[in-house]
Short mmCIF file of C-alpha atoms in Angstrom, two decimals:
data_model
loop_
_atom_site.label_atom_id
_atom_site.label_comp_id
_atom_site.label_asym_id
_atom_site.label_seq_id
_atom_site.Cartn_x
_atom_site.Cartn_y
_atom_site.Cartn_z
CA UNK W 16 -6.28 9.60 6.61
CA UNK W 17 -7.24 13.30 6.80
CA UNK W 18 -4.75 13.92 9.63
CA UNK W 19 -2.07 12.05 7.67
CA UNK W 20 -2.67 14.16 4.56
CA UNK W 21 -2.57 17.41 6.55
CA UNK W 22 0.72 16.36 8.14
CA UNK W 23 2.19 15.56 4.72
CA UNK W 24 1.04 18.86 3.27
CA UNK W 25 2.77 20.70 6.13
CA UNK W 26 5.97 18.71 5.56
CA UNK W 27 5.89 19.45 1.84
CA UNK W 28 5.30 23.13 2.54
CA UNK W 29 8.25 23.26 4.91
CA UNK W 30 10.37 21.39 2.38
CA UNK W 31 9.43 23.86 -0.35
CA UNK W 32 10.09 26.81 1.95
CA UNK W 33 13.47 25.42 2.87
CA UNK W 34 14.42 24.84 -0.77
CA UNK W 35 13.28 28.34 -1.76
CA UNK W 36 15.64 29.74 0.85
CA UNK W 37 18.49 27.74 -0.64
CA UNK W 38 18.80 25.37 2.30
CA UNK W 39 17.83 21.68 2.01
CA UNK W 40 15.38 20.48 4.67
CA UNK W 41 17.49 17.39 5.33
CA UNK W 42 21.22 17.13 5.81
CA UNK W 43 22.15 15.70 2.45
CA UNK W 44 20.97 13.29 -0.20
CA UNK W 45 24.22 11.40 0.37
CA UNK W 46 25.97 11.74 -2.98
CA UNK W 47 29.36 13.51 -3.05
CA UNK W 48 29.56 16.39 -5.52
CA UNK W 49 30.73 15.39 -8.97
CA UNK W 50 29.76 13.81 -12.28
CA UNK W 51 28.24 10.33 -12.26
CA UNK W 52 28.82 9.20 -15.84
CA UNK W 53 27.37 5.70 -15.53
CA UNK W 54 24.54 4.02 -13.69
CA UNK W 55 27.07 1.85 -11.89
CA UNK W 56 29.00 4.87 -10.60
CA UNK W 57 25.74 6.34 -9.33
CA UNK W 58 24.66 3.12 -7.61
CA UNK W 59 28.07 2.91 -5.90
CA UNK W 60 27.94 6.62 -4.93
CA UNK W 61 31.36 7.16 -6.49
CA UNK W 62 31.74 10.21 -8.75
CA UNK W 63 33.34 9.37 -12.09
CA UNK W 64 34.91 12.81 -12.20
CA UNK W 65 35.04 16.03 -10.23
CA UNK W 66 35.44 19.29 -12.12
CA UNK W 67 34.29 22.92 -11.82
CA UNK W 68 30.81 23.38 -13.28
CA UNK W 69 28.48 26.22 -14.17
CA UNK W 70 24.75 25.67 -13.80
CA UNK W 71 22.46 27.24 -16.41
CA UNK W 72 18.79 27.35 -15.46
CA UNK W 73 16.03 26.40 -17.89
CA UNK W 74 13.36 29.02 -17.22
CA UNK W 75 9.90 27.61 -16.51
CA UNK W 76 6.70 29.51 -17.27
CA UNK W 77 5.13 31.20 -14.20
CA UNK W 78 7.83 29.80 -11.92
CA UNK W 79 8.92 32.30 -9.26
CA UNK W 80 10.76 29.75 -7.11
CA UNK W 81 14.45 30.47 -6.61
CA UNK W 82 15.22 26.75 -6.74
CA UNK W 83 16.61 25.54 -10.08
CA UNK W 84 14.39 22.61 -11.06
CA UNK W 85 15.69 22.10 -14.62
CA UNK W 86 19.04 23.09 -16.01
CA UNK W 87 22.09 22.44 -18.11
CA UNK W 88 25.56 21.96 -16.67
CA UNK W 89 28.56 23.49 -18.40
CA UNK W 90 32.25 22.80 -17.95
CA UNK W 91 33.57 25.96 -16.33
CA UNK W 92 36.81 25.94 -18.33
CA UNK W 93 35.48 25.09 -21.80
CA UNK W 94 31.91 26.39 -21.46
CA UNK W 95 30.69 23.20 -23.14
CA UNK W 96 27.58 21.37 -22.00
CA UNK W 97 27.88 18.20 -19.96
CA UNK W 98 26.35 15.44 -22.08
CA UNK W 99 25.28 11.80 -21.82
CA UNK W 100 25.97 11.19 -18.18
CA UNK W 101 23.70 9.67 -15.57
CA UNK W 102 23.61 12.35 -12.88
CA UNK W 103 25.32 15.36 -11.34
CA UNK W 104 25.63 16.16 -7.66
CA UNK W 105 26.08 19.92 -7.41
CA UNK W 106 26.40 21.85 -4.15
CA UNK W 107 24.61 19.06 -2.31
CA UNK W 108 21.71 18.82 -4.78
CA UNK W 109 21.22 15.83 -7.07
CA UNK W 110 20.18 16.14 -10.72
CA UNK W 111 19.26 13.34 -13.15
CA UNK W 112 19.77 13.83 -16.88
CA UNK W 113 16.90 13.40 -19.34
CA UNK W 114 19.25 11.11 -21.23
CA UNK W 115 19.55 8.77 -18.22
CA UNK W 116 15.82 8.86 -17.45
CA UNK W 117 14.93 7.76 -20.97
CA UNK W 118 17.80 5.28 -21.34
CA UNK W 119 17.08 3.49 -18.06
CA UNK W 120 13.29 3.87 -17.88
CA UNK W 121 10.87 1.03 -17.18
CA UNK W 122 10.10 -0.89 -20.38
CA UNK W 123 6.41 0.09 -20.16
CA UNK W 124 7.25 3.80 -20.47
CA UNK W 125 7.23 4.10 -24.26
CA UNK W 126 7.07 6.93 -26.83
CA UNK W 127 8.53 9.58 -24.52
CA UNK W 128 10.78 12.47 -25.49
CA UNK W 129 12.21 15.43 -23.55
CA UNK W 130 10.48 18.76 -24.16
CA UNK W 131 13.81 20.58 -24.05
CA UNK W 132 16.92 18.45 -24.60
CA UNK W 133 18.36 15.05 -23.80
CA UNK W 134 21.21 16.91 -22.10
CA UNK W 135 18.98 18.80 -19.67
CA UNK W 136 18.95 17.84 -15.97
CA UNK W 137 16.14 17.70 -13.41
CA UNK W 138 16.37 18.21 -9.66
CA UNK W 139 15.63 15.44 -7.16
CA UNK W 140 13.21 16.98 -4.65
CA UNK W 141 12.11 13.96 -2.58
CA UNK W 142 14.30 11.04 -1.59
CA UNK W 143 14.30 8.02 0.67
CA UNK W 144 15.54 4.45 0.94
CA UNK W 145 13.33 3.22 -1.92
CA UNK W 146 12.85 6.11 -4.32
CA UNK W 147 14.32 9.39 -5.55
CA UNK W 148 11.65 11.67 -7.02
CA UNK W 149 12.01 14.38 -9.67
CA UNK W 150 9.79 16.18 -12.18
CA UNK W 151 10.97 16.04 -15.78
CA UNK W 152 9.74 17.90 -18.85
CA UNK W 153 8.66 14.93 -20.97
CA UNK W 154 6.08 14.54 -23.71
CA UNK W 155 4.51 11.55 -25.40
CA UNK W 156 5.41 12.46 -28.96
CA UNK W 157 2.67 10.29 -30.48
CA UNK W 158 -0.07 11.87 -28.37
CA UNK W 159 1.39 15.29 -29.03
CA UNK W 160 1.42 14.71 -32.78
CA UNK W 161 5.21 15.10 -33.00
CA UNK W 162 7.93 12.83 -34.25
CA UNK W 163 10.47 11.75 -31.66
CA UNK W 164 13.12 13.46 -33.74
CA UNK W 165 11.39 16.83 -33.48
CA UNK W 166 10.69 16.55 -29.78
CA UNK W 167 14.20 15.47 -28.92
CA UNK W 168 16.03 17.35 -31.66
CA UNK W 169 18.76 19.93 -31.39
CA UNK W 170 17.61 22.52 -28.89
CA UNK W 171 14.18 20.89 -28.58
CA UNK W 172 10.93 22.66 -29.43
CA UNK W 173 10.12 26.05 -27.98
CA UNK W 174 7.45 28.66 -27.49
CA UNK W 175 3.81 28.02 -28.37
CA UNK W 176 4.65 24.76 -30.15
CA UNK W 177 6.25 23.40 -26.99
CA UNK W 178 3.36 24.54 -24.79
CA UNK W 179 0.79 22.98 -27.08
CA UNK W 180 2.79 19.76 -27.35
CA UNK W 181 2.92 19.38 -23.59
CA UNK W 182 -0.76 20.26 -23.17
CA UNK W 183 -1.78 17.76 -25.86
CA UNK W 184 0.43 15.05 -24.41
CA UNK W 185 -0.19 15.53 -20.71
CA UNK W 186 -3.24 17.74 -20.04
CA UNK W 187 -2.32 18.01 -16.34
CA UNK W 188 1.35 18.83 -16.86
CA UNK W 189 2.48 21.94 -15.03
CA UNK W 190 5.62 23.97 -15.54
CA UNK W 191 7.37 21.48 -13.25
CA UNK W 192 6.69 18.54 -15.57
CA UNK W 193 5.91 14.87 -15.14
CA UNK W 194 6.61 12.85 -12.00
CA UNK W 195 9.53 10.41 -12.20
CA UNK W 196 11.11 8.13 -9.61
CA UNK W 197 14.43 6.33 -9.59
CA UNK W 198 13.59 2.91 -8.13
CA UNK W 199 16.63 2.03 -6.04
CA UNK W 200 15.89 -1.70 -5.85
CA UNK W 201 14.85 -2.16 -9.50
CA UNK W 202 17.64 0.16 -10.68
CA UNK W 203 15.40 1.90 -13.21
CA UNK W 204 13.28 5.01 -13.66
CA UNK W 205 9.50 4.86 -13.53
CA UNK W 206 7.66 7.69 -15.28
CA UNK W 207 4.11 8.45 -14.18
CA UNK W 208 2.53 8.79 -17.62
CA UNK W 209 -1.06 9.16 -16.44
CA UNK W 210 -3.38 8.58 -13.50
CA UNK W 211 -3.94 4.88 -14.17
CA UNK W 212 -0.21 4.31 -14.56
CA UNK W 213 0.47 5.99 -11.22
CA UNK W 214 -2.24 3.98 -9.45
CA UNK W 215 -0.70 0.79 -10.82
CA UNK W 216 2.68 1.88 -9.42
CA UNK W 217 1.29 2.40 -5.89
CA UNK W 218 -1.21 -0.47 -5.81
CA UNK W 219 0.86 -2.57 -3.37
CA UNK W 220 1.28 0.26 -0.87
CA UNK W 221 -1.15 1.09 1.98
CA UNK W 222 -2.07 4.45 0.46
CA UNK W 223 -5.28 5.81 -0.99
CA UNK W 224 -5.29 5.62 -4.76
CA UNK W 225 -6.39 8.54 -6.91
CA UNK W 226 -9.95 8.45 -8.22
CA UNK W 227 -9.01 8.92 -11.87
CA UNK W 228 -12.58 9.59 -12.96
CA UNK W 229 -13.34 12.33 -10.46
CA UNK W 230 -10.11 13.51 -8.83
CA UNK W 231 -7.67 15.78 -10.61
CA UNK W 232 -4.35 14.07 -11.31
CA UNK W 233 -1.75 16.65 -10.35
CA UNK W 234 1.79 16.85 -9.07
CA UNK W 235 0.77 17.95 -5.57
CA UNK W 236 -1.05 14.66 -5.04
CA UNK W 237 1.83 12.64 -6.52
CA UNK W 238 4.29 14.35 -4.16
CA UNK W 239 2.10 13.57 -1.14
CA UNK W 240 1.99 9.87 -1.98
CA UNK W 241 5.68 9.58 -2.88
CA UNK W 242 6.49 11.22 0.45
CA UNK W 243 4.69 8.30 2.13
CA UNK W 244 6.18 5.43 0.13
CA UNK W 245 9.76 6.70 -0.39
CA UNK W 246 11.09 4.67 2.56
#
């Protein structure tokens, strides 16, 4: 198990290094560039539309990585944001929209709102035959003491209010957000709301579960496990 974890850590490091240099570690995620407006278009790997886009990064606190993890997409001709579509494949990278994640999430993932905007997109960083993994900026608006309207409102919440909302909702949330997978077979998103929820998700896989009482629940550990089960 120790050797396996060391190997995975090395792979994740190389993957992160490759991304930071602007080159994907693997050939391609397999989705032609374009807009995927519906879930069906995405499943069939057929872009609904191809048009020139501009990517606008959402700056993350203490993030020095050159990779754009969260962003908006704008129509290059009109300068208007791309809204209410499932995904965008852009220069070989795949991005899911917050709108799609929340619309097509597992029914157990309740009371969630985006910390920024429904029209923001998040980068897929790990992918395989079973799962596509991303990290979205989501908050549980009841735990955070916010109404869903405030958390998901025009422009979202910002500054100290946003930071406190995320901290109150997910104490272990980093600037990269909350782990999310697109389940290819189930055709839905599964959001890892907490340690127990994640352990339930992986309980049928031959992997070591997280000791929720003693082990810190963090994204690094989630990435390691998803790397194992993605295929």
